[in-house]
């Protein structure tokens, strides 16, 4: 097996109001605040971490120069299918362990007055979509591993300019 990271430790999201983000991710999604401190080496900037599991966190960075300006398709997707510039975050998909937990999360989120779309059966997983503070596009999903034999579309492979040699290398990195 190739050497590779074993998961996402944290995803840092820029914010103009760290309290609003912490409130949402603790009250609505049930995460626990684990850290809130001055960001190392960055003047006047807060950094906060909400735990999703012992090895996975959503983090927030509140820099005094963070913009409040939002433009769909430029700074925010607006929905899970919306366009975004390359290199930007389109949406965040969080994981739960079962369909029952997904339905429990749906009910919890809706009980806070938030509209939830789904669950939707994508074949490789079941998931639901909803909006978070400051225009975040969020998803919660459940499902087993992805079987690449069923989910590598030859047409998309060709449109993405991925040769068969490239594909084999991507499927089994050195």
mmCIF file of C-alpha atoms in Angstrom:
data_model
loop_
_atom_site.group_PDB
_atom_site.id
_atom_site.type_symbol
_atom_site.label_atom_id
_atom_site.label_comp_id
_atom_site.label_asym_id
_atom_site.label_seq_id
_atom_site.Cartn_x
_atom_site.Cartn_y
_atom_site.Cartn_z
ATOM 1 C CA UNK A 1 0.000 0.000 0.000
ATOM 2 C CA UNK A 2 1.252 3.472 -0.878
ATOM 3 C CA UNK A 3 2.091 5.987 1.810
ATOM 4 C CA UNK A 4 -0.748 8.532 2.052
ATOM 5 C CA UNK A 5 -2.662 10.586 4.621
ATOM 6 C CA UNK A 6 -5.301 8.565 6.500
ATOM 7 C CA UNK A 7 -7.989 11.246 6.656
ATOM 8 C CA UNK A 8 -8.672 14.923 7.091
ATOM 9 C CA UNK A 9 -7.430 16.279 10.433
ATOM 10 C CA UNK A 10 -9.184 19.606 9.987
ATOM 11 C CA UNK A 11 -10.725 21.774 7.336
ATOM 12 C CA UNK A 12 -10.179 25.472 8.096
ATOM 13 C CA UNK A 13 -13.031 27.727 6.986
ATOM 14 C CA UNK A 14 -12.649 31.483 6.775
ATOM 15 C CA UNK A 15 -15.237 33.405 8.805
ATOM 16 C CA UNK A 16 -16.172 36.938 9.751
ATOM 17 C CA UNK A 17 -18.001 35.743 12.893
ATOM 18 C CA UNK A 18 -16.388 32.795 14.654
ATOM 19 C CA UNK A 19 -19.103 32.760 17.339
ATOM 20 C CA UNK A 20 -21.851 32.176 14.742
ATOM 21 C CA UNK A 21 -19.880 29.273 13.242
ATOM 22 C CA UNK A 22 -19.151 27.730 16.658
ATOM 23 C CA UNK A 23 -22.815 28.083 17.659
ATOM 24 C CA UNK A 24 -23.963 26.332 14.471
ATOM 25 C CA UNK A 25 -21.455 23.485 14.559
ATOM 26 C CA UNK A 26 -22.031 22.814 18.284
ATOM 27 C CA UNK A 27 -25.796 23.405 18.620
ATOM 28 C CA UNK A 28 -27.049 22.286 15.206
ATOM 29 C CA UNK A 29 -24.508 19.541 14.435
ATOM 30 C CA UNK A 30 -23.547 18.536 17.991
ATOM 31 C CA UNK A 31 -19.766 18.938 17.714
ATOM 32 C CA UNK A 32 -17.738 19.975 20.770
ATOM 33 C CA UNK A 33 -15.564 23.087 20.894
ATOM 34 C CA UNK A 34 -12.003 21.894 21.509
ATOM 35 C CA UNK A 35 -9.836 24.971 20.859
ATOM 36 C CA UNK A 36 -10.199 28.746 20.574
ATOM 37 C CA UNK A 37 -6.994 30.755 20.466
ATOM 38 C CA UNK A 38 -4.935 33.409 18.692
ATOM 39 C CA UNK A 39 -3.694 31.912 15.423
ATOM 40 C CA UNK A 40 0.033 31.224 15.617
ATOM 41 C CA UNK A 41 2.074 33.926 13.884
ATOM 42 C CA UNK A 42 -0.960 35.772 12.455
ATOM 43 C CA UNK A 43 -1.704 39.088 14.193
ATOM 44 C CA UNK A 44 -5.267 39.767 15.373
ATOM 45 C CA UNK A 45 -6.568 36.436 14.036
ATOM 46 C CA UNK A 46 -8.648 33.852 15.953
ATOM 47 C CA UNK A 47 -8.558 30.110 15.311
ATOM 48 C CA UNK A 48 -11.194 27.700 16.633
ATOM 49 C CA UNK A 49 -11.676 23.936 16.355
ATOM 50 C CA UNK A 50 -14.932 21.967 16.700
ATOM 51 C CA UNK A 51 -14.469 18.200 17.053
ATOM 52 C CA UNK A 52 -16.449 15.882 14.789
ATOM 53 C CA UNK A 53 -14.529 12.798 15.941
ATOM 54 C CA UNK A 54 -11.286 12.356 17.904
ATOM 55 C CA UNK A 55 -9.246 12.734 14.707
ATOM 56 C CA UNK A 56 -11.430 15.086 12.625
ATOM 57 C CA UNK A 57 -12.234 18.755 13.190
ATOM 58 C CA UNK A 58 -13.897 21.703 11.486
ATOM 59 C CA UNK A 59 -11.790 24.782 12.135
ATOM 60 C CA UNK A 60 -12.545 28.463 11.684
ATOM 61 C CA UNK A 61 -10.214 31.362 11.025
ATOM 62 C CA UNK A 62 -11.404 34.892 11.790
ATOM 63 C CA UNK A 63 -8.950 37.373 10.290
ATOM 64 C CA UNK A 64 -9.751 41.099 10.618
ATOM 65 C CA UNK A 65 -9.470 41.542 6.835
ATOM 66 C CA UNK A 66 -11.852 38.670 5.951
ATOM 67 C CA UNK A 67 -14.450 39.933 3.505
ATOM 68 C CA UNK A 68 -18.197 39.748 4.116
ATOM 69 C CA UNK A 69 -18.812 39.973 0.380
ATOM 70 C CA UNK A 70 -20.377 36.856 -1.146
ATOM 71 C CA UNK A 71 -20.913 36.186 -4.825
ATOM 72 C CA UNK A 72 -22.447 32.922 -6.010
ATOM 73 C CA UNK A 73 -20.155 31.087 -8.392
ATOM 74 C CA UNK A 74 -17.187 33.204 -7.301
ATOM 75 C CA UNK A 75 -16.894 33.034 -3.517
ATOM 76 C CA UNK A 76 -19.698 30.550 -2.753
ATOM 77 C CA UNK A 77 -21.383 27.724 -4.657
ATOM 78 C CA UNK A 78 -24.860 28.425 -3.285
ATOM 79 C CA UNK A 79 -25.754 24.732 -3.560
ATOM 80 C CA UNK A 80 -24.038 21.374 -3.955
ATOM 81 C CA UNK A 81 -24.198 21.625 -7.754
ATOM 82 C CA UNK A 82 -23.217 25.266 -8.123
ATOM 83 C CA UNK A 83 -20.139 26.364 -10.088
ATOM 84 C CA UNK A 84 -16.985 27.579 -8.339
ATOM 85 C CA UNK A 85 -13.525 28.695 -9.457
ATOM 86 C CA UNK A 86 -10.835 26.005 -9.445
ATOM 87 C CA UNK A 87 -9.092 25.530 -6.116
ATOM 88 C CA UNK A 88 -12.031 26.716 -4.000
ATOM 89 C CA UNK A 89 -14.298 24.685 -1.733
ATOM 90 C CA UNK A 90 -17.562 23.670 -3.413
ATOM 91 C CA UNK A 91 -19.174 21.970 -0.406
ATOM 92 C CA UNK A 92 -18.240 20.034 2.735
ATOM 93 C CA UNK A 93 -19.606 16.504 3.205
ATOM 94 C CA UNK A 94 -19.565 15.231 6.780
ATOM 95 C CA UNK A 95 -19.944 11.535 7.649
ATOM 96 C CA UNK A 96 -22.262 9.563 9.934
ATOM 97 C CA UNK A 97 -22.117 5.799 10.515
ATOM 98 C CA UNK A 98 -25.580 4.679 9.392
ATOM 99 C CA UNK A 99 -28.827 5.632 7.687
ATOM 100 C CA UNK A 100 -30.483 5.772 11.121
ATOM 101 C CA UNK A 101 -27.880 8.338 12.268
ATOM 102 C CA UNK A 102 -28.391 10.291 9.028
ATOM 103 C CA UNK A 103 -32.134 10.478 9.706
ATOM 104 C CA UNK A 104 -31.489 11.481 13.328
ATOM 105 C CA UNK A 105 -29.187 14.280 12.106
ATOM 106 C CA UNK A 106 -31.833 15.388 9.590
ATOM 107 C CA UNK A 107 -34.389 15.654 12.386
ATOM 108 C CA UNK A 108 -31.953 17.491 14.678
ATOM 109 C CA UNK A 109 -31.063 20.015 11.964
ATOM 110 C CA UNK A 110 -34.714 20.561 11.014
ATOM 111 C CA UNK A 111 -35.611 21.050 14.694
ATOM 112 C CA UNK A 112 -33.353 24.129 14.585
ATOM 113 C CA UNK A 113 -35.448 25.584 11.734
ATOM 114 C CA UNK A 114 -32.992 24.704 8.961
ATOM 115 C CA UNK A 115 -34.260 23.353 5.644
ATOM 116 C CA UNK A 116 -32.737 19.961 4.775
ATOM 117 C CA UNK A 117 -32.931 18.361 1.326
ATOM 118 C CA UNK A 118 -32.788 14.585 1.386
ATOM 119 C CA UNK A 119 -31.743 11.940 2.090
ATOM 120 C CA UNK A 120 -30.849 11.272 -1.521
ATOM 121 C CA UNK A 121 -29.565 7.866 -2.651
ATOM 122 C CA UNK A 122 -26.466 8.507 -4.782
ATOM 123 C CA UNK A 123 -25.679 4.808 -5.212
ATOM 124 C CA UNK A 124 -22.321 5.026 -3.410
ATOM 125 C CA UNK A 125 -23.853 6.796 -0.406
ATOM 126 C CA UNK A 126 -27.009 8.371 0.932
ATOM 127 C CA UNK A 127 -26.787 12.030 1.868
ATOM 128 C CA UNK A 128 -28.640 15.243 2.607
ATOM 129 C CA UNK A 129 -27.868 18.887 1.964
ATOM 130 C CA UNK A 130 -28.421 22.088 3.933
ATOM 131 C CA UNK A 131 -26.994 25.574 4.363
ATOM 132 C CA UNK A 132 -24.683 26.710 7.132
ATOM 133 C CA UNK A 133 -23.689 30.179 8.322
ATOM 134 C CA UNK A 134 -22.093 32.634 5.897
ATOM 135 C CA UNK A 135 -23.286 30.680 2.857
ATOM 136 C CA UNK A 136 -21.594 27.348 3.635
ATOM 137 C CA UNK A 137 -22.956 24.511 1.512
ATOM 138 C CA UNK A 138 -23.044 21.412 3.731
ATOM 139 C CA UNK A 139 -23.804 17.733 3.237
ATOM 140 C CA UNK A 140 -24.022 14.800 5.624
ATOM 141 C CA UNK A 141 -23.486 11.351 4.103
ATOM 142 C CA UNK A 142 -23.406 7.694 5.045
ATOM 143 C CA UNK A 143 -22.316 4.672 3.078
ATOM 144 C CA UNK A 144 -19.607 2.103 2.636
ATOM 145 C CA UNK A 145 -16.461 2.396 0.610
ATOM 146 C CA UNK A 146 -16.587 3.408 -3.030
ATOM 147 C CA UNK A 147 -16.064 0.563 -5.524
ATOM 148 C CA UNK A 148 -14.037 2.161 -8.311
ATOM 149 C CA UNK A 149 -15.151 -0.564 -10.740
ATOM 150 C CA UNK A 150 -18.675 0.846 -10.532
ATOM 151 C CA UNK A 151 -17.805 4.529 -10.201
ATOM 152 C CA UNK A 152 -15.120 5.284 -12.824
ATOM 153 C CA UNK A 153 -17.127 6.517 -15.819
ATOM 154 C CA UNK A 154 -15.136 6.019 -19.065
ATOM 155 C CA UNK A 155 -16.748 9.096 -20.647
ATOM 156 C CA UNK A 156 -15.805 11.319 -17.701
ATOM 157 C CA UNK A 157 -12.325 9.755 -17.655
ATOM 158 C CA UNK A 158 -11.874 10.775 -21.301
ATOM 159 C CA UNK A 159 -13.314 14.295 -20.789
ATOM 160 C CA UNK A 160 -10.942 14.762 -17.828
ATOM 161 C CA UNK A 161 -8.017 13.813 -20.130
ATOM 162 C CA UNK A 162 -7.075 10.828 -17.945
ATOM 163 C CA UNK A 163 -5.398 8.088 -19.974
ATOM 164 C CA UNK A 164 -5.740 4.420 -19.034
ATOM 165 C CA UNK A 165 -2.117 4.486 -17.821
ATOM 166 C CA UNK A 166 -2.882 7.549 -15.687
ATOM 167 C CA UNK A 167 -5.992 5.859 -14.322
ATOM 168 C CA UNK A 168 -4.070 2.749 -13.285
ATOM 169 C CA UNK A 169 -1.486 4.944 -11.555
ATOM 170 C CA UNK A 170 -4.233 6.891 -9.731
ATOM 171 C CA UNK A 171 -5.992 3.690 -8.642
ATOM 172 C CA UNK A 172 -2.787 2.207 -7.183
ATOM 173 C CA UNK A 173 -0.274 4.996 -6.394
ATOM 174 C CA UNK A 174 3.357 3.932 -6.007
#
